[in-house]
PDB file of C-alpha atoms and ligand atoms in Angstrom:
ATOM      1  CA  UNK A   1      -0.014   0.140   0.062  1.00 95.00           C
ATOM      2  CA  UNK A   2       1.481   3.498  -1.170  1.00 98.00           C
ATOM      3  CA  UNK A   3       0.516   6.870  -0.189  1.00 98.00           C
ATOM      4  CA  UNK A   4      -0.776   9.072  -3.341  1.00 98.00           C
ATOM      5  CA  UNK A   5      -0.816  12.647  -2.647  1.00 98.00           C
ATOM      6  CA  UNK A   6      -1.977  15.699  -4.669  1.00 98.00           C
ATOM      7  CA  UNK A   7      -0.415  19.163  -4.104  1.00 98.00           C
ATOM      8  CA  UNK A   8      -2.757  21.544  -6.070  1.00 98.00           C
ATOM      9  CA  UNK A   9      -0.308  24.455  -5.372  1.00 98.00           C
ATOM     10  CA  UNK A  10      -2.538  27.731  -6.339  1.00 98.00           C
ATOM     11  CA  UNK A  11      -4.544  26.085  -9.103  1.00 98.00           C
ATOM     12  CA  UNK A  12      -8.073  24.285  -9.391  1.00 97.00           C
ATOM     13  CA  UNK A  13     -11.714  25.691  -8.547  1.00 97.00           C
ATOM     14  CA  UNK A  14     -14.588  23.989  -6.367  1.00 95.00           C
ATOM     15  CA  UNK A  15     -15.896  22.516  -9.197  1.00 96.00           C
ATOM     16  CA  UNK A  16     -12.694  20.871  -9.932  1.00 97.00           C
ATOM     17  CA  UNK A  17     -12.489  19.328  -6.851  1.00 97.00           C
ATOM     18  CA  UNK A  18     -15.993  17.859  -7.041  1.00 95.00           C
ATOM     19  CA  UNK A  19     -14.725  16.816 -10.416  1.00 96.00           C
ATOM     20  CA  UNK A  20     -11.831  15.010  -9.091  1.00 97.00           C
ATOM     21  CA  UNK A  21     -13.481  13.661  -6.332  1.00 95.00           C
ATOM     22  CA  UNK A  22     -16.371  12.294  -8.072  1.00 95.00           C
ATOM     23  CA  UNK A  23     -13.560  10.421 -10.722  1.00 95.00           C
ATOM     24  CA  UNK A  24     -11.774   8.923  -7.502  1.00 95.00           C
ATOM     25  CA  UNK A  25     -15.067   7.851  -5.847  1.00 91.00           C
ATOM     26  CA  UNK A  26     -14.914   5.168  -8.487  1.00 84.00           C
ATOM     27  CA  UNK A  27     -11.307   3.728  -8.883  1.00 91.00           C
ATOM     28  CA  UNK A  28     -10.598   0.685  -6.848  1.00 91.00           C
ATOM     29  CA  UNK A  29      -7.252   0.869  -4.962  1.00 94.00           C
ATOM     30  CA  UNK A  30      -5.567   0.095  -1.947  1.00 95.00           C
ATOM     31  CA  UNK A  31      -3.663   3.213  -1.884  1.00 97.00           C
ATOM     32  CA  UNK A  32      -4.108   6.003   0.600  1.00 97.00           C
ATOM     33  CA  UNK A  33      -5.241   9.078  -1.697  1.00 97.00           C
ATOM     34  CA  UNK A  34      -4.684  12.707  -0.306  1.00 98.00           C
ATOM     35  CA  UNK A  35      -5.895  15.714  -1.954  1.00 98.00           C
ATOM     36  CA  UNK A  36      -3.845  19.144  -0.603  1.00 98.00           C
ATOM     37  CA  UNK A  37      -5.929  21.971  -1.888  1.00 98.00           C
ATOM     38  CA  UNK A  38      -6.235  25.804  -1.764  1.00 98.00           C
ATOM     39  CA  UNK A  39      -7.709  26.540   1.819  1.00 97.00           C
ATOM     40  CA  UNK A  40     -11.120  27.804   0.140  1.00 97.00           C
ATOM     41  CA  UNK A  41     -11.669  24.516  -1.226  1.00 97.00           C
ATOM     42  CA  UNK A  42     -11.248  22.406   1.887  1.00 96.00           C
ATOM     43  CA  UNK A  43     -14.855  22.920   3.240  1.00 93.00           C
ATOM     44  CA  UNK A  44     -15.965  21.770  -0.417  1.00 90.00           C
ATOM     45  CA  UNK A  45     -14.976  18.405  -0.009  1.00 89.00           C
ATOM     46  CA  UNK A  46     -17.231  15.399  -0.010  1.00 86.00           C
ATOM     47  CA  UNK A  47     -14.382  13.678   2.263  1.00 78.00           C
ATOM     48  CA  UNK A  48     -14.297  10.688  -0.201  1.00 83.00           C
ATOM     49  CA  UNK A  49     -10.560  11.332  -0.154  1.00 91.00           C
ATOM     50  CA  UNK A  50      -8.596  12.441   2.502  1.00 96.00           C
ATOM     51  CA  UNK A  51      -8.163  16.650   2.235  1.00 97.00           C
ATOM     52  CA  UNK A  52      -5.317  18.158   3.492  1.00 98.00           C
ATOM     53  CA  UNK A  53      -3.722  21.750   3.298  1.00 98.00           C
ATOM     54  CA  UNK A  54      -0.482  23.264   1.713  1.00 98.00           C
ATOM     55  CA  UNK A  55       0.792  25.367   4.620  1.00 98.00           C
ATOM     56  CA  UNK A  56      -0.314  26.264   8.114  1.00 98.00           C
ATOM     57  CA  UNK A  57       0.464  29.320  10.478  1.00 98.00           C
ATOM     58  CA  UNK A  58       2.825  28.603  13.319  1.00 98.00           C
ATOM     59  CA  UNK A  59       0.558  30.568  15.589  1.00 98.00           C
ATOM     60  CA  UNK A  60      -2.558  29.245  17.771  1.00 97.00           C
ATOM     61  CA  UNK A  61      -4.586  32.449  17.137  1.00 97.00           C
ATOM     62  CA  UNK A  62      -4.284  36.097  17.396  1.00 98.00           C
ATOM     63  CA  UNK A  63      -3.289  39.178  15.373  1.00 98.00           C
ATOM     64  CA  UNK A  64      -1.784  37.436  12.389  1.00 98.00           C
ATOM     65  CA  UNK A  65      -4.140  38.755   9.429  1.00 98.00           C
ATOM     66  CA  UNK A  66      -3.980  36.483   6.485  1.00 97.00           C
ATOM     67  CA  UNK A  67      -2.925  32.991   8.432  1.00 98.00           C
ATOM     68  CA  UNK A  68      -4.764  29.868   9.273  1.00 98.00           C
ATOM     69  CA  UNK A  69      -4.141  27.645  12.264  1.00 98.00           C
ATOM     70  CA  UNK A  70      -3.882  24.079  12.760  1.00 98.00           C
ATOM     71  CA  UNK A  71      -7.194  23.831  14.869  1.00 98.00           C
ATOM     72  CA  UNK A  72      -8.997  25.742  11.780  1.00 98.00           C
ATOM     73  CA  UNK A  73      -7.936  23.535   9.497  1.00 98.00           C
ATOM     74  CA  UNK A  74      -9.002  20.484  11.362  1.00 98.00           C
ATOM     75  CA  UNK A  75     -12.354  22.213  12.162  1.00 97.00           C
ATOM     76  CA  UNK A  76     -12.977  22.144   8.616  1.00 96.00           C
ATOM     77  CA  UNK A  77     -12.340  18.597   7.792  1.00 96.00           C
ATOM     78  CA  UNK A  78      -8.565  18.635   7.158  1.00 97.00           C
ATOM     79  CA  UNK A  79      -6.806  15.804   7.771  1.00 98.00           C
ATOM     80  CA  UNK A  80      -3.164  16.753   6.295  1.00 98.00           C
ATOM     81  CA  UNK A  81      -1.030  19.641   5.853  1.00 98.00           C
ATOM     82  CA  UNK A  82       1.753  20.350   3.603  1.00 98.00           C
ATOM     83  CA  UNK A  83       4.986  22.099   5.466  1.00 98.00           C
ATOM     84  CA  UNK A  84       7.843  23.351   4.114  1.00 98.00           C
ATOM     85  CA  UNK A  85       7.236  22.774   0.740  1.00 98.00           C
ATOM     86  CA  UNK A  86       9.861  24.180  -1.340  1.00 97.00           C
ATOM     87  CA  UNK A  87       7.786  26.925  -2.841  1.00 97.00           C
ATOM     88  CA  UNK A  88       7.336  27.979   0.783  1.00 98.00           C
ATOM     89  CA  UNK A  89      11.125  27.947   1.439  1.00 97.00           C
ATOM     90  CA  UNK A  90      11.818  29.709  -1.459  1.00 96.00           C
ATOM     91  CA  UNK A  91       9.339  32.706  -1.999  1.00 97.00           C
ATOM     92  CA  UNK A  92       8.557  33.109   1.900  1.00 97.00           C
ATOM     93  CA  UNK A  93      11.798  32.405   3.464  1.00 97.00           C
ATOM     94  CA  UNK A  94      10.551  29.422   5.711  1.00 98.00           C
ATOM     95  CA  UNK A  95      13.598  27.564   7.423  1.00 98.00           C
ATOM     96  CA  UNK A  96      14.014  24.488   8.740  1.00 98.00           C
ATOM     97  CA  UNK A  97      13.075  25.826  12.135  1.00 98.00           C
ATOM     98  CA  UNK A  98      10.092  27.478  11.201  1.00 98.00           C
ATOM     99  CA  UNK A  99       8.823  24.168   9.278  1.00 98.00           C
ATOM    100  CA  UNK A 100       9.420  22.414  12.569  1.00 98.00           C
ATOM    101  CA  UNK A 101       7.149  24.849  14.514  1.00 98.00           C
ATOM    102  CA  UNK A 102       4.410  24.343  11.472  1.00 98.00           C
ATOM    103  CA  UNK A 103       4.562  20.927  11.957  1.00 98.00           C
ATOM    104  CA  UNK A 104       4.307  20.825  15.653  1.00 98.00           C
ATOM    105  CA  UNK A 105       1.204  22.946  15.247  1.00 98.00           C
ATOM    106  CA  UNK A 106      -0.286  20.634  12.950  1.00 98.00           C
ATOM    107  CA  UNK A 107       0.522  17.437  15.477  1.00 98.00           C
ATOM    108  CA  UNK A 108      -1.359  19.629  18.235  1.00 98.00           C
ATOM    109  CA  UNK A 109      -4.240  19.567  16.443  1.00 98.00           C
ATOM    110  CA  UNK A 110      -4.430  16.412  15.473  1.00 98.00           C
ATOM    111  CA  UNK A 111      -3.365  16.951  11.536  1.00 98.00           C
ATOM    112  CA  UNK A 112      -0.772  14.687   9.875  1.00 98.00           C
ATOM    113  CA  UNK A 113       1.835  17.290   8.609  1.00 98.00           C
ATOM    114  CA  UNK A 114       3.650  16.223   5.239  1.00 99.00           C
ATOM    115  CA  UNK A 115       7.056  17.495   5.936  1.00 98.00           C
ATOM    116  CA  UNK A 116       9.008  18.592   2.670  1.00 98.00           C
ATOM    117  CA  UNK A 117      13.015  18.305   2.375  1.00 98.00           C
ATOM    118  CA  UNK A 118      15.064  18.730  -0.444  1.00 97.00           C
ATOM    119  CA  UNK A 119      18.037  20.248  -2.172  1.00 97.00           C
ATOM    120  CA  UNK A 120      18.417  22.935  -4.615  1.00 96.00           C
ATOM    121  CA  UNK A 121      20.425  22.837  -7.917  1.00 95.00           C
ATOM    122  CA  UNK A 122      22.692  24.911  -6.356  1.00 96.00           C
ATOM    123  CA  UNK A 123      23.343  22.747  -3.602  1.00 96.00           C
ATOM    124  CA  UNK A 124      23.135  19.762  -5.534  1.00 96.00           C
ATOM    125  CA  UNK A 125      26.067  20.975  -7.837  1.00 96.00           C
ATOM    126  CA  UNK A 126      28.143  21.950  -4.838  1.00 97.00           C
ATOM    127  CA  UNK A 127      28.228  18.303  -4.036  1.00 96.00           C
ATOM    128  CA  UNK A 128      25.669  19.171  -0.765  1.00 96.00           C
ATOM    129  CA  UNK A 129      22.745  17.009  -1.484  1.00 97.00           C
ATOM    130  CA  UNK A 130      22.712  14.603   1.270  1.00 96.00           C
ATOM    131  CA  UNK A 131      23.872  16.951   3.990  1.00 97.00           C
ATOM    132  CA  UNK A 132      20.908  19.505   3.155  1.00 97.00           C
ATOM    133  CA  UNK A 133      18.706  16.384   3.229  1.00 97.00           C
ATOM    134  CA  UNK A 134      19.666  15.042   6.845  1.00 97.00           C
ATOM    135  CA  UNK A 135      19.909  18.817   8.090  1.00 98.00           C
ATOM    136  CA  UNK A 136      16.422  18.824   6.800  1.00 98.00           C
ATOM    137  CA  UNK A 137      15.382  15.940   8.490  1.00 98.00           C
ATOM    138  CA  UNK A 138      16.984  16.590  11.615  1.00 97.00           C
ATOM    139  CA  UNK A 139      16.173  20.020  11.901  1.00 98.00           C
ATOM    140  CA  UNK A 140      12.315  20.267  10.302  1.00 98.00           C
ATOM    141  CA  UNK A 141      10.883  16.951  11.878  1.00 98.00           C
ATOM    142  CA  UNK A 142       9.607  17.483  15.410  1.00 98.00           C
ATOM    143  CA  UNK A 143      11.155  14.859  17.510  1.00 93.00           C
ATOM    144  CA  UNK A 144       8.000  13.882  19.494  1.00 89.00           C
ATOM    145  CA  UNK A 145       3.973  14.240  18.829  1.00 91.00           C
ATOM    146  CA  UNK A 146       1.817  11.992  16.440  1.00 95.00           C
ATOM    147  CA  UNK A 147       2.719  10.380  13.243  1.00 97.00           C
ATOM    148  CA  UNK A 148       4.153  12.318  10.477  1.00 98.00           C
ATOM    149  CA  UNK A 149       5.066  11.748   6.606  1.00 98.00           C
ATOM    150  CA  UNK A 150       8.342  13.574   5.187  1.00 98.00           C
ATOM    151  CA  UNK A 151       8.271  13.806   1.511  1.00 98.00           C
ATOM    152  CA  UNK A 152      11.715  14.084  -0.498  1.00 98.00           C
ATOM    153  CA  UNK A 153      11.235  16.784  -3.312  1.00 97.00           C
ATOM    154  CA  UNK A 154      14.622  17.556  -4.938  1.00 97.00           C
ATOM    155  CA  UNK A 155      13.882  21.271  -5.701  1.00 95.00           C
ATOM    156  CA  UNK A 156      15.725  21.470  -9.045  1.00 95.00           C
ATOM    157  CA  UNK A 157      13.314  18.783 -10.663  1.00 95.00           C
ATOM    158  CA  UNK A 158       9.782  20.412  -9.572  1.00 94.00           C
ATOM    159  CA  UNK A 159       8.122  21.049 -12.036  1.00 92.00           C
ATOM    160  CA  UNK A 160      10.728  20.413 -14.587  1.00 93.00           C
ATOM    161  CA  UNK A 161       9.937  17.551 -16.137  1.00 92.00           C
ATOM    162  CA  UNK A 162      13.034  15.715 -15.131  1.00 91.00           C
ATOM    163  CA  UNK A 163      13.572  13.458 -12.049  1.00 93.00           C
ATOM    164  CA  UNK A 164      17.147  12.163 -10.175  1.00 95.00           C
ATOM    165  CA  UNK A 165      18.101   9.086 -11.183  1.00 97.00           C
ATOM    166  CA  UNK A 166      16.951   5.955  -9.387  1.00 98.00           C
ATOM    167  CA  UNK A 167      19.983   5.381  -7.581  1.00 97.00           C
ATOM    168  CA  UNK A 168      19.965   9.228  -6.060  1.00 97.00           C
ATOM    169  CA  UNK A 169      16.233   8.685  -5.006  1.00 98.00           C
ATOM    170  CA  UNK A 170      17.004   5.362  -3.410  1.00 98.00           C
ATOM    171  CA  UNK A 171      20.134   6.912  -1.519  1.00 98.00           C
ATOM    172  CA  UNK A 172      18.205  10.076  -0.508  1.00 98.00           C
ATOM    173  CA  UNK A 173      15.356   7.851   1.053  1.00 98.00           C
ATOM    174  CA  UNK A 174      17.796   5.761   2.662  1.00 98.00           C
ATOM    175  CA  UNK A 175      19.683   8.343   4.262  1.00 98.00           C
ATOM    176  CA  UNK A 176      15.912   9.797   5.441  1.00 98.00           C
ATOM    177  CA  UNK A 177      14.759   6.148   6.555  1.00 98.00           C
ATOM    178  CA  UNK A 178      18.304   6.321   8.616  1.00 98.00           C
ATOM    179  CA  UNK A 179      17.931   9.703  10.120  1.00 98.00           C
ATOM    180  CA  UNK A 180      14.186   9.288  10.893  1.00 98.00           C
ATOM    181  CA  UNK A 181      15.261   5.907  12.922  1.00 97.00           C
ATOM    182  CA  UNK A 182      17.870   7.901  14.689  1.00 96.00           C
ATOM    183  CA  UNK A 183      15.185  10.455  15.811  1.00 96.00           C
ATOM    184  CA  UNK A 184      12.681   7.230  17.142  1.00 96.00           C
ATOM    185  CA  UNK A 185      10.535   7.649  14.365  1.00 97.00           C
ATOM    186  CA  UNK A 186      11.355   4.349  12.388  1.00 97.00           C
ATOM    187  CA  UNK A 187       8.541   3.251   9.760  1.00 97.00           C
ATOM    188  CA  UNK A 188       7.935   7.088   9.255  1.00 98.00           C
ATOM    189  CA  UNK A 189       6.362   6.964   5.477  1.00 98.00           C
ATOM    190  CA  UNK A 190       8.549   8.951   3.002  1.00 98.00           C
ATOM    191  CA  UNK A 191       7.331  10.079  -0.299  1.00 98.00           C
ATOM    192  CA  UNK A 192       9.103  11.287  -3.627  1.00 98.00           C
ATOM    193  CA  UNK A 193       7.641  14.528  -5.080  1.00 98.00           C
ATOM    194  CA  UNK A 194       9.113  16.390  -8.356  1.00 96.00           C
ATOM    195  CA  UNK A 195       7.765  15.485 -11.978  1.00 96.00           C
ATOM    196  CA  UNK A 196       5.747  12.309 -10.991  1.00 98.00           C
ATOM    197  CA  UNK A 197       3.586  11.544 -13.904  1.00 97.00           C
ATOM    198  CA  UNK A 198       1.565   8.140 -14.671  1.00 97.00           C
ATOM    199  CA  UNK A 199       4.587   6.825 -16.956  1.00 97.00           C
ATOM    200  CA  UNK A 200       7.107   6.978 -14.145  1.00 97.00           C
ATOM    201  CA  UNK A 201       5.140   6.495 -10.781  1.00 98.00           C
ATOM    202  CA  UNK A 202       5.427   2.585 -11.268  1.00 98.00           C
ATOM    203  CA  UNK A 203       9.264   2.745 -11.588  1.00 98.00           C
ATOM    204  CA  UNK A 204       9.437   5.426  -8.636  1.00 98.00           C
ATOM    205  CA  UNK A 205       7.408   3.689  -6.231  1.00 98.00           C
ATOM    206  CA  UNK A 206       9.222   0.364  -6.772  1.00 98.00           C
ATOM    207  CA  UNK A 207      12.385   1.951  -5.056  1.00 98.00           C
ATOM    208  CA  UNK A 208      13.354   0.633  -1.540  1.00 97.00           C
ATOM    209  CA  UNK A 209      11.974   3.273   1.243  1.00 98.00           C
ATOM    210  CA  UNK A 210       9.509   5.302  -1.550  1.00 98.00           C
ATOM    211  CA  UNK A 211       6.305   4.485   0.407  1.00 98.00           C
ATOM    212  CA  UNK A 212       4.538   6.791  -1.964  1.00 98.00           C
ATOM    213  CA  UNK A 213       4.665   9.957  -4.044  1.00 98.00           C
ATOM    214  CA  UNK A 214       3.694  14.002  -3.676  1.00 98.00           C
ATOM    215  CA  UNK A 215       2.460  14.967  -7.168  1.00 98.00           C
ATOM    216  CA  UNK A 216       2.167  18.513  -8.173  1.00 98.00           C
ATOM    217  CA  UNK A 217       0.892  19.339 -11.973  1.00 98.00           C
ATOM    218  CA  UNK A 218      -0.289  15.474 -12.586  1.00 98.00           C
ATOM    219  CA  UNK A 219      -2.619  15.610  -9.905  1.00 98.00           C
ATOM    220  CA  UNK A 220      -4.810  18.247 -11.323  1.00 98.00           C
ATOM    221  CA  UNK A 221      -6.949  16.403 -13.501  1.00 98.00           C
ATOM    222  CA  UNK A 222      -8.297  12.952 -13.118  1.00 97.00           C
ATOM    223  CA  UNK A 223      -6.557  11.939 -16.615  1.00 97.00           C
ATOM    224  CA  UNK A 224      -3.399  12.400 -15.331  1.00 98.00           C
ATOM    225  CA  UNK A 225      -3.737  11.663 -11.515  1.00 98.00           C
ATOM    226  CA  UNK A 226      -5.873   8.103 -11.650  1.00 97.00           C
ATOM    227  CA  UNK A 227      -2.978   6.202 -13.585  1.00 97.00           C
ATOM    228  CA  UNK A 228      -0.673   7.528 -10.898  1.00 98.00           C
ATOM    229  CA  UNK A 229      -2.897   5.958  -7.982  1.00 97.00           C
ATOM    230  CA  UNK A 230      -3.460   2.797  -9.917  1.00 96.00           C
ATOM    231  CA  UNK A 231       0.183   2.409 -10.930  1.00 96.00           C
ATOM    232  CA  UNK A 232       0.542   0.092  -7.880  1.00 93.00           C
ATOM    233  CA  UNK A 233      -2.237  -1.529  -6.344  1.00 76.00           C
TER     234      UNK A 233
HETATM  235  P1  LIG B   1       5.892  18.633  -9.973  1.00 93.21           P
HETATM  236  O1  LIG B   1       5.088  17.256  -9.823  1.00 93.21           O
HETATM  237  O2  LIG B   1       4.266  19.543 -10.752  1.00 93.21           O
HETATM  238  O3  LIG B   1       6.957  18.733 -10.359  1.00 93.21           O
HETATM  239  O4  LIG B   1       5.377  19.370  -8.552  1.00 93.21           O
HETATM  240  C1  LIG B   1       5.939  18.406  -7.485  1.00 93.21           C
HETATM  241  C2  LIG B   1       5.518  19.171  -5.913  1.00 93.21           C
HETATM  242  O5  LIG B   1       6.379  20.200  -5.798  1.00 93.21           O
HETATM  243  C3  LIG B   1       4.676  18.298  -5.345  1.00 93.21           C
HETATM  244  O6  LIG B   1       4.700  18.963  -4.006  1.00 93.21           O
END
């Protein structure tokens, strides 16, 4: 059984969510399917698949205009929240420390955080991939609280139509698994994300320690997303 999570980013509509959920209602799979949609569509979900958000505040409540708390998300039916996505780190200056605070807030509200780590092209080119990944896990994942999911997203491959080699994915995931075990979080699911599509999903999910995928562009339309969900049973 794998975890197939879609990240709609700032795309979609209420109608698109209804259409996706109707399409997913008819497929047979033992995989866990999660859709992380913009905040404003969460309440439109019919809960036929698990719904998640894409960010959460580090604060519990108060004078933080524009922020959304973990309890608010839980209150409208979200079960998951992505934290530390590459685009949040890049455009909103989120550090490992902030990501960990967000993950902790999610856990305290009963949400499962999907904590993203991954290297930039610059870090990759300077041979720092493993260091960045290890530090990302050690500094972004809370050492206690409920269950979490970790996603390895090589930042240079997101939306680029290219993926690392199977060997590189295997090395990254095995390092993440090892780091999580050292933190007492052995068995935490580890997703791969960046340029996953119907044609590569099965192969990627056959790599050791790849417990599922986090899908961007190919999660927006049923015709693209369903082949990924059904790539493995
Ligand atoms: P793409 O699948 O569009 O490369 O995006 C990956 C991603 O960022 C998922 O969170």
